[in-house]
Amino acid sequence: MAVALRPQQLNKTIFYSLITFTIMSTTPRYKSYQRIEQLPQLVGEKVTLNGWVANKTGKGKLLFIVLRDGTGICQCVVFKPNSEEIFETAKSLTLESSVQITGTVRSDERSPGGFDIDVEELRVFQLAKDYPITPKDHGVDFLMTNRHLWLRSTRQHAIMRIRASVVKAIRDFFDGNGFTLVDSPILTPAACEGTSTLFETKYFDLGSAYLSQSGQLYAEASAMAQGRVYTFGPTFRAERSKTRRHLTEFWMVEPEMAFFDLNDDMDLAEEFVEYIVQYVLKTRQQELKALDRDITKLEKVRRPFHRMSYTEAVEWLNNNNVKLDKKQPDGSTIQIDFPWGEDFGAPQEEAIMEQFEKPCIIHRYPSEVKAFYMKRDPDNPKVAMAMDMLAPEGAGEIIGGSQREDNIELLEERIKEHDLPMESFEWYLDLRRYGSVPHSGFGLGLERTVKWISGAEHIREVAPFPRMLYRIAP
RNA sequence: UCCUGAGUAGCUCAGCUGGUUAGAGCAUCUGACUGUUAAUCAGAGGGUCCGGGGUUCAAGUCCCUGCUCAGGAGCCA
């Protein structure tokens, strides 16, 4: 019989020797230097740090070098009378020069990182010449052109760490809840949803291939094999979108669950998003602080979230006098009551979310405006069993999902209605021929989630090298 | 694709109804300063005013055109 051993249950000696063994066997070659995040444990000791010059100030015979090494910042102090040679070298240092500094750690309130190092040895790896990004204001275009360097700044560093934590939370959540990771293909033969514009590329003698805009159909097939699966990877949309919440290449995580109805789907989405937000709060306090993020807003992201049907949302819009701008044939615009059947745009979503401090799920949209694979509500065939999750603070849609159509006749009808090539979907129809079951899933946009949690103004800040309509480099 | 706005020093910007040799702050270089936090002080260098065409005695400024970028819409995660 298998017994799960937790560390507390192990004999202490064995446990600690295991840890020692692990560290000894994997990290000895890293012991030639320390990292700034270790400094609190190294006060009074002589350490060697490797890093880059983040800032340099001084006053007469005293020089302060703010060193960053990726794990934090540390102020290194050089005093001329101690060593003329080191002082001259330190004086010649420029922004972002790479150096190795050896010295003794001292706790000091006046230091930006809380710790000072009195420099005893200074080695220059390379002297940077005219680093373009200064500690002053810069425009977006300039920063985007220098994205490869911009990533070194405090703010971008913090965002990338939060992104990494969101990714980890996503994987932990599904891995720990009985889901199997399944990688869907990136090169696909045709459109998944049949609507979006796709990036096209040549594929040997087989004609064209397209970069995937969703792994969903493959996730559905895999869910019939594994029960509960998720795919997580890059997706591509060749839409000419130019807003602060669109990228042409972004990461999306798509869970797909056999035997889940729409309510199960929404419950999972809530639990999932709550987990991500709380995980980041727990593990990235420092980074959220560096970003000046109001964490009291994130602390409120606890279940249950708000929920309303599309029909209720339309009623709310009309009761609250949120009008729809309608273009007339003569070019003028008039304001009308929001008509049932029209899809929500950004103004409607923003108006609805203004009243909420945590996410809201809107469900049962008109089937006309939703994708072909979404199941219609048995109680009202005019609406699809679809749901979107909107995040507060103007973050907008972060999740789109649905219960899938599991009846083969109805699915074939939808494919015809949407004018999609039936033969391309034969394999997908097989899933309804051989043991079809009710099933559901959703997709969560990684960058939109990170943008919301980090409080970034623009989605381009939360991808290390964002791909946008008018920018593909660096 | 549509609507709106912008392009002046390495960076961020000012430059009025067209009028001497186009300015400031930061950055760079030189010097001063023993606790700086975007240090301060003194001095120096730094310009294809996005490209092309036009109007004018005279264009950074006005007109046309091209390019680049930004914000928004639609589509969506």
XYZ file of C-alpha atoms (C1' of nucleotides) in Angstrom:
551
model
C 0.000 0.000 0.000
C 1.335 3.402 -0.982
C 1.741 5.929 1.780
C 2.189 9.574 0.984
C 5.007 10.886 3.135
C 4.961 14.535 3.985
C 8.193 16.205 5.147
C 6.833 16.630 8.702
C 6.326 12.899 8.963
C 9.886 12.038 8.032
C 12.570 11.557 10.558
C 14.128 14.997 10.917
C 17.660 13.867 10.344
C 16.775 12.025 7.184
C 14.795 15.010 5.990
C 17.604 17.505 6.490
C 20.234 15.222 5.070
C 18.023 14.816 2.031
C 17.893 18.563 1.606
C 21.640 18.873 2.079
C 22.195 16.109 -0.423
C 19.972 17.800 -2.972
C 21.716 21.150 -2.599
C 25.217 19.650 -2.563
C 24.589 17.470 -5.551
C 23.086 20.130 -7.774
C 24.546 23.509 -6.889
C 28.220 23.475 -5.887
C 29.405 25.327 -8.970
C 27.122 28.265 -8.142
C 28.795 28.877 -4.813
C 31.475 31.195 -6.193
C 29.114 34.135 -5.731
C 25.981 35.163 -3.859
C 22.741 36.702 -5.047
C 21.261 39.892 -3.682
C 18.120 38.145 -2.423
C 20.338 36.182 -0.007
C 21.793 39.288 1.664
C 19.449 39.367 4.686
C 21.075 36.098 5.795
C 24.615 37.320 5.094
C 24.928 40.493 7.199
C 28.491 40.914 8.457
C 29.850 38.397 5.961
C 32.080 38.925 2.980
C 30.190 38.259 -0.269
C 30.805 38.400 -3.993
C 27.991 39.729 -6.190
C 27.731 39.686 -9.975
C 25.459 42.162 -11.661
C 24.847 45.362 -13.559
C 25.136 49.011 -12.566
C 21.582 50.248 -12.156
C 22.528 53.659 -10.880
C 25.541 55.607 -9.719
C 25.637 58.669 -7.519
C 28.149 60.111 -5.175
C 29.538 63.014 -3.287
C 33.218 63.819 -3.344
C 35.269 60.940 -2.066
C 32.164 58.802 -1.639
C 30.546 56.841 -4.458
C 27.346 54.804 -4.463
C 26.782 52.097 -7.026
C 23.334 50.552 -7.110
C 23.893 47.018 -8.303
C 21.123 44.805 -9.667
C 21.496 41.094 -10.321
C 17.958 40.061 -11.205
C 17.050 39.073 -7.659
C 17.136 42.552 -6.165
C 19.149 45.718 -5.787
C 22.037 46.453 -3.462
C 23.897 49.684 -2.856
C 27.659 49.306 -2.986
C 29.717 51.989 -1.276
C 33.192 53.038 -2.397
C 35.224 55.410 -0.225
C 38.263 56.968 -1.883
C 40.697 56.897 1.073
C 40.199 53.121 1.319
C 41.570 52.516 -2.171
C 42.422 55.062 -4.845
C 42.473 52.337 -7.478
C 39.005 50.961 -6.741
C 37.648 54.487 -6.487
C 38.953 55.436 -9.929
C 37.538 52.252 -11.461
C 34.195 52.804 -9.747
C 34.130 56.395 -10.944
C 34.509 55.270 -14.542
C 31.523 52.912 -14.323
C 28.551 53.695 -16.522
C 24.895 52.714 -16.392
C 24.419 48.973 -17.105
C 28.119 48.124 -17.039
C 28.572 44.562 -15.823
C 30.675 44.087 -12.704
C 31.715 41.753 -9.950
C 31.825 43.282 -6.490
C 33.258 41.738 -3.345
C 32.726 43.261 0.050
C 31.172 43.042 3.475
C 27.394 43.241 3.942
C 26.046 45.901 6.267
C 22.433 46.590 7.151
C 21.705 50.261 6.556
C 18.411 52.132 6.569
C 19.735 54.697 4.111
C 20.276 52.040 1.430
C 17.581 51.559 -1.239
C 17.585 47.796 -0.756
C 18.163 47.932 3.019
C 21.721 46.630 2.720
C 25.036 48.191 1.826
C 28.211 46.544 0.696
C 31.538 48.183 1.427
C 33.442 47.446 -1.732
C 36.727 45.622 -1.223
C 37.216 44.258 -4.728
C 35.797 45.502 -8.010
C 36.071 43.705 -11.322
C 34.591 45.084 -14.527
C 33.283 42.522 -17.014
C 32.370 45.146 -19.559
C 32.045 48.902 -19.562
C 28.719 49.884 -21.169
C 28.860 52.868 -23.497
C 25.859 55.248 -23.649
C 23.092 52.992 -22.360
C 19.998 54.415 -24.053
C 17.468 54.036 -21.237
C 18.088 56.591 -18.503
C 16.245 56.939 -15.178
C 14.128 59.681 -16.822
C 10.875 59.651 -18.765
C 10.721 57.914 -22.114
C 8.069 57.552 -24.800
C 6.366 54.282 -25.697
C 7.870 54.053 -29.164
C 11.391 54.468 -27.824
C 10.860 51.917 -25.074
C 9.299 49.387 -27.444
C 12.195 49.784 -29.876
C 14.484 49.090 -26.927
C 12.323 46.331 -25.482
C 15.364 44.048 -25.102
C 16.846 46.621 -22.699
C 13.586 47.911 -21.221
C 13.108 44.458 -19.667
C 15.890 45.335 -17.200
C 13.941 48.167 -15.588
C 12.328 47.668 -12.194
C 8.778 47.801 -13.476
C 9.274 45.388 -16.358
C 11.268 43.052 -14.148
C 8.368 42.966 -11.679
C 5.786 42.340 -14.403
C 7.773 39.429 -15.854
C 8.026 37.815 -12.428
C 4.293 38.174 -11.919
C 3.739 36.654 -15.343
C 5.929 33.706 -14.377
C 3.891 33.273 -11.193
C 0.599 33.371 -13.080
C 1.921 30.631 -15.365
C 2.964 28.582 -12.369
C -0.417 29.091 -10.698
C -2.151 27.932 -13.861
C -0.073 24.760 -14.076
C -0.301 24.028 -10.351
C -4.049 24.490 -10.342
C -4.749 22.033 -13.141
C -1.986 19.568 -12.298
C -3.288 19.447 -8.751
C -6.921 18.989 -9.719
C -6.797 15.866 -11.843
C -6.175 17.490 -15.209
C -3.754 16.127 -17.791
C -1.675 18.529 -19.834
C -2.128 17.964 -23.568
C -0.223 20.054 -26.093
C -2.321 21.010 -29.080
C -0.657 21.603 -32.446
C 0.415 25.059 -33.508
C 0.352 24.288 -37.233
C -3.222 23.509 -38.193
C -4.976 22.713 -41.457
C -7.890 25.155 -41.077
C -9.702 27.569 -38.835
C -10.889 26.193 -35.518
C -13.764 28.571 -35.159
C -14.031 29.557 -38.777
C -14.237 33.260 -38.024
C -10.868 34.731 -37.150
C -8.262 35.639 -39.689
C -5.290 33.322 -39.448
C -1.607 33.580 -40.211
C -0.884 31.463 -43.245
C 2.291 29.626 -44.118
C 3.365 27.172 -46.807
C 3.383 23.534 -45.801
C 5.441 21.408 -48.235
C 3.237 19.705 -50.831
C 0.089 19.917 -48.733
C -0.708 23.513 -49.512
C -1.288 25.979 -46.706
C -1.014 25.572 -42.987
C -2.262 28.083 -40.429
C -0.975 29.113 -37.027
C -3.414 27.940 -34.391
C -5.854 30.430 -32.955
C -7.144 27.926 -30.381
C -6.368 24.435 -29.166
C -9.950 23.790 -28.216
C -11.031 21.213 -30.785
C -7.928 19.161 -30.004
C -8.582 19.595 -26.298
C -12.074 18.186 -26.835
C -10.628 15.093 -28.499
C -8.139 14.708 -25.661
C -10.835 15.145 -23.005
C -12.586 12.106 -24.468
C -9.355 10.200 -23.796
C -8.317 11.682 -20.424
C -11.502 13.052 -18.886
C -10.097 16.408 -17.893
C -7.328 18.096 -19.854
C -5.808 21.467 -20.458
C -3.739 22.900 -23.251
C -1.452 25.835 -22.642
C 0.560 27.522 -25.326
C 0.846 30.320 -27.825
C -2.031 31.219 -30.117
C -2.120 33.532 -33.100
C -4.706 35.933 -34.466
C -4.119 37.847 -37.673
C -6.841 40.350 -36.798
C -5.876 43.951 -37.453
C -6.620 44.815 -33.861
C -4.961 47.885 -32.463
C -5.956 48.330 -28.839
C -4.327 48.054 -25.439
C -5.760 44.552 -24.923
C -4.771 42.829 -28.167
C -1.667 41.015 -29.343
C -1.283 38.992 -32.527
C 0.579 36.317 -30.570
C -0.526 35.488 -27.034
C -0.698 32.585 -24.621
C -3.938 30.918 -23.781
C -4.779 28.129 -21.362
C -7.778 26.017 -22.327
C -9.208 23.406 -19.963
C -11.705 20.954 -21.390
C -13.778 18.634 -19.211
C -15.904 15.622 -20.106
C -19.218 15.452 -18.229
C -19.137 19.170 -17.282
C -22.208 21.265 -17.967
C -22.174 25.057 -18.197
C -22.605 25.503 -14.446
C -19.679 23.193 -13.707
C -17.696 25.174 -16.261
C -18.468 28.500 -14.573
C -17.731 27.080 -11.112
C -14.341 25.864 -12.305
C -13.552 29.202 -13.956
C -14.264 31.035 -10.688
C -12.181 28.683 -8.593
C -9.365 28.897 -11.130
C -9.228 32.691 -11.315
C -9.488 33.033 -7.545
C -6.559 30.633 -7.193
C -4.376 32.550 -9.654
C -4.995 35.931 -8.037
C -4.481 34.663 -4.501
C -1.331 32.789 -5.513
C 0.202 35.944 -6.977
C -0.795 37.896 -3.866
C 0.912 35.309 -1.735
C 4.125 34.986 -3.727
C 4.669 38.372 -5.371
C 4.114 41.010 -2.691
C 7.398 42.702 -3.491
C 6.694 42.939 -7.210
C 3.131 44.203 -6.709
C 4.546 46.859 -4.402
C 7.152 47.844 -6.989
C 4.267 48.364 -9.416
C 2.267 50.430 -6.901
C -0.582 47.982 -7.346
C -3.522 48.496 -5.003
C -3.597 44.992 -3.558
C -6.755 45.577 -1.539
C -8.563 45.319 -4.891
C -6.964 41.941 -5.575
C -7.705 40.702 -2.063
C -11.395 41.083 -2.845
C -11.168 38.532 -5.661
C -12.860 35.740 -3.721
C -15.678 33.405 -4.692
C -18.482 33.663 -5.410
C -18.036 36.104 -8.309
C -20.960 37.938 -9.835
C -23.079 36.200 -12.458
C -25.781 37.395 -14.804
C -27.314 36.133 -17.992
C -26.929 38.064 -21.214
C -30.658 38.857 -21.056
C -30.311 40.262 -17.539
C -27.300 42.279 -18.682
C -29.301 43.812 -21.552
C -32.072 44.710 -19.112
C -29.532 46.270 -16.782
C -28.045 48.348 -19.623
C -31.456 49.655 -20.625
C -32.582 50.294 -17.052
C -29.392 52.265 -16.460
C -29.682 54.231 -19.656
C -26.519 52.877 -21.267
C -27.278 53.526 -24.932
C -25.834 51.960 -28.050
C -24.283 54.230 -30.685
C -25.837 53.178 -33.973
C -24.440 54.368 -37.303
C -27.099 55.627 -39.706
C -26.847 55.179 -43.488
C -26.202 58.936 -43.826
C -23.089 58.599 -41.607
C -24.545 60.186 -38.479
C -24.874 58.244 -35.219
C -27.949 57.998 -33.051
C -28.300 56.493 -29.591
C -30.722 53.645 -29.148
C -31.759 51.229 -26.423
C -29.555 48.157 -26.485
C -31.316 45.610 -28.687
C -31.473 41.986 -27.534
C -29.374 39.912 -29.934
C -26.518 42.351 -30.478
C -23.107 41.376 -29.066
C -21.629 43.538 -26.326
C -18.778 45.858 -27.215
C -16.232 47.434 -24.919
C -18.573 50.298 -23.824
C -21.275 47.859 -22.643
C -18.820 45.611 -20.824
C -17.208 48.588 -19.103
C -20.564 49.982 -18.007
C -21.585 46.650 -16.505
C -18.266 46.152 -14.722
C -18.159 49.616 -13.174
C -20.515 48.436 -10.430
C -18.380 45.403 -9.471
C -15.165 44.964 -7.511
C -14.661 41.350 -8.489
C -15.075 39.460 -11.748
C -18.478 38.876 -13.304
C -19.546 36.001 -15.512
C -22.085 36.766 -18.215
C -23.707 33.634 -19.615
C -26.246 32.442 -22.186
C -25.473 34.776 -25.054
C -27.597 34.860 -28.231
C -26.517 31.821 -30.253
C -26.346 33.991 -33.383
C -23.247 35.823 -32.162
C -21.442 32.762 -30.819
C -19.308 30.023 -32.348
C -20.768 26.988 -34.095
C -19.636 24.416 -31.525
C -21.490 25.963 -28.602
C -24.504 24.072 -27.323
C -27.876 25.778 -27.390
C -29.863 26.090 -24.217
C -32.489 23.315 -24.169
C -34.820 25.728 -22.352
C -34.323 28.502 -24.894
C -32.732 27.650 -28.269
C -32.163 31.344 -29.003
C -29.288 31.396 -26.526
C -26.031 29.439 -26.429
C -24.596 27.819 -23.297
C -21.697 30.256 -23.481
C -20.045 32.352 -20.829
C -17.511 35.168 -20.631
C -15.715 36.282 -17.517
C -15.085 40.014 -17.248
C -12.462 41.272 -14.815
C -12.941 44.488 -12.829
C -10.931 47.737 -12.965
C -11.480 48.033 -16.705
C -9.540 44.843 -17.420
C -12.352 43.402 -19.555
C -12.793 39.910 -20.894
C -10.275 37.378 -19.612
C -12.244 34.169 -20.187
C -14.522 32.878 -22.914
C -16.056 29.439 -22.695
C -19.065 27.233 -23.259
C -20.707 23.887 -23.016
C -20.069 22.201 -26.370
C -22.682 20.808 -28.721
C -22.614 17.044 -28.202
C -25.441 16.085 -30.574
C -24.115 15.186 -33.995
C -27.176 16.249 -35.985
C -27.291 19.679 -34.379
C -23.537 20.114 -34.793
C -23.736 19.247 -38.493
C -26.511 21.822 -38.852
C -24.360 24.487 -37.225
C -21.401 23.689 -39.470
C -23.636 24.117 -42.530
C -25.158 27.325 -41.170
C -21.697 28.775 -40.631
C -20.689 27.711 -44.150
C -17.757 25.643 -42.886
C -16.233 22.765 -44.893
C -17.848 19.628 -43.452
C -14.977 17.335 -44.498
C -12.490 19.251 -42.358
C -14.606 18.566 -39.313
C -15.176 14.841 -39.834
C -12.669 13.936 -37.121
C -14.361 16.409 -34.787
C -17.746 14.879 -35.587
C -16.292 11.459 -34.712
C -16.154 12.669 -31.114
C -19.959 12.802 -31.285
C -20.219 9.458 -33.079
C -18.257 7.420 -30.588
C -19.372 7.926 -27.016
C -20.468 11.562 -27.135
C -20.876 13.139 -23.698
C -21.829 16.531 -22.350
C -18.615 18.505 -22.018
C -17.434 22.043 -21.483
C -14.349 24.181 -21.432
C -13.003 27.690 -21.589
C -9.997 29.701 -22.610
C -8.169 32.172 -20.406
C -5.877 34.769 -21.971
C -2.584 34.812 -20.077
C -1.554 38.341 -21.034
C -4.949 39.831 -20.243
C -4.864 38.164 -16.848
C -1.347 39.408 -16.124
C -2.322 42.882 -17.311
C -5.218 42.919 -14.882
C -3.284 41.563 -11.899
C -0.204 43.717 -12.456
C -2.263 46.800 -13.252
C -0.323 47.411 -16.476
C -1.727 50.093 -18.756
C -1.110 48.176 -21.956
C -0.953 44.494 -22.835
C 2.364 45.028 -24.636
C 4.025 45.493 -21.236
C 3.154 42.001 -20.024
C 4.659 39.992 -22.901
C 8.457 39.966 -22.950
C 8.575 40.493 -26.687
C 5.045 41.456 -27.755
C 3.864 40.882 -31.289
C 1.512 43.581 -32.476
C -0.073 44.860 -35.661
C 2.711 47.304 -36.459
C 5.592 45.819 -34.499
C 7.398 42.507 -34.772
C 10.881 43.509 -33.547
C 12.835 43.100 -31.390
C -10.152 48.408 -42.320
C -12.204 53.038 -40.183
C -11.829 57.596 -36.895
C -8.440 60.944 -34.108
C -3.635 62.828 -32.805
C 1.785 63.225 -33.058
C 6.942 63.380 -35.436
C 12.247 69.490 -33.284
C 19.542 67.370 -29.685
C 20.878 60.453 -27.315
C 15.879 60.981 -24.208
C 11.404 64.106 -22.666
C 9.574 68.459 -24.536
C 8.906 74.238 -25.562
C 9.079 77.122 -29.969
C 2.890 82.709 -30.321
C -0.718 85.618 -36.094
C 5.640 82.780 -40.906
C 10.640 87.160 -39.368
C 18.134 87.667 -36.627
C 22.665 82.564 -35.306
C 16.242 76.962 -33.176
C 15.776 76.648 -26.922
C 15.183 74.064 -21.814
C 15.708 69.806 -18.507
C 17.993 65.142 -18.361
C 21.986 62.201 -20.573
C 27.478 62.753 -22.260
C 32.461 65.127 -21.239
C 35.596 68.422 -17.607
C 35.973 70.259 -12.533
C 34.154 70.711 -6.997
C 31.905 68.005 -2.870
C 32.399 61.905 3.046
C 25.588 59.392 2.847
C 23.816 59.946 -2.378
C 18.346 58.117 -3.455
C 15.912 61.022 -10.749
C 22.132 64.172 -5.732
C 23.748 69.303 -6.132
C 26.900 73.342 -8.121
C 30.194 75.497 -12.235
C 31.580 74.926 -17.397
C 31.758 72.486 -22.485
C 30.237 69.748 -26.733
C 25.758 68.122 -29.144
C 20.465 69.663 -34.662
C 19.186 66.568 -42.298
C 13.280 70.586 -37.134
C 10.557 62.600 -40.348
C 11.258 62.378 -46.244
C 9.680 64.761 -50.938
C 7.230 68.766 -53.404
C 4.841 73.642 -53.203
C 3.363 78.955 -51.547
C 6.489 83.252 -49.942
C 11.339 88.429 -49.903
C 11.449 84.745 -45.807
C 8.959 78.070 -43.634
C 10.325 74.203 -37.603
C 5.718 77.198 -38.330
C 1.181 77.474 -44.044
C -0.539 73.797 -48.236
C -0.071 68.858 -50.826
C 1.996 64.014 -50.556
C 4.619 59.820 -48.622
C 6.600 57.354 -44.263
C 6.718 56.238 -39.023
C 4.355 56.076 -34.358
C 0.427 56.576 -30.708
C -4.840 56.444 -28.899
C -9.668 54.483 -29.996
C -13.509 51.359 -32.837
C -14.717 46.526 -34.837
C -12.972 41.306 -33.957
C -11.756 38.680 -29.734
C -8.448 35.885 -24.889
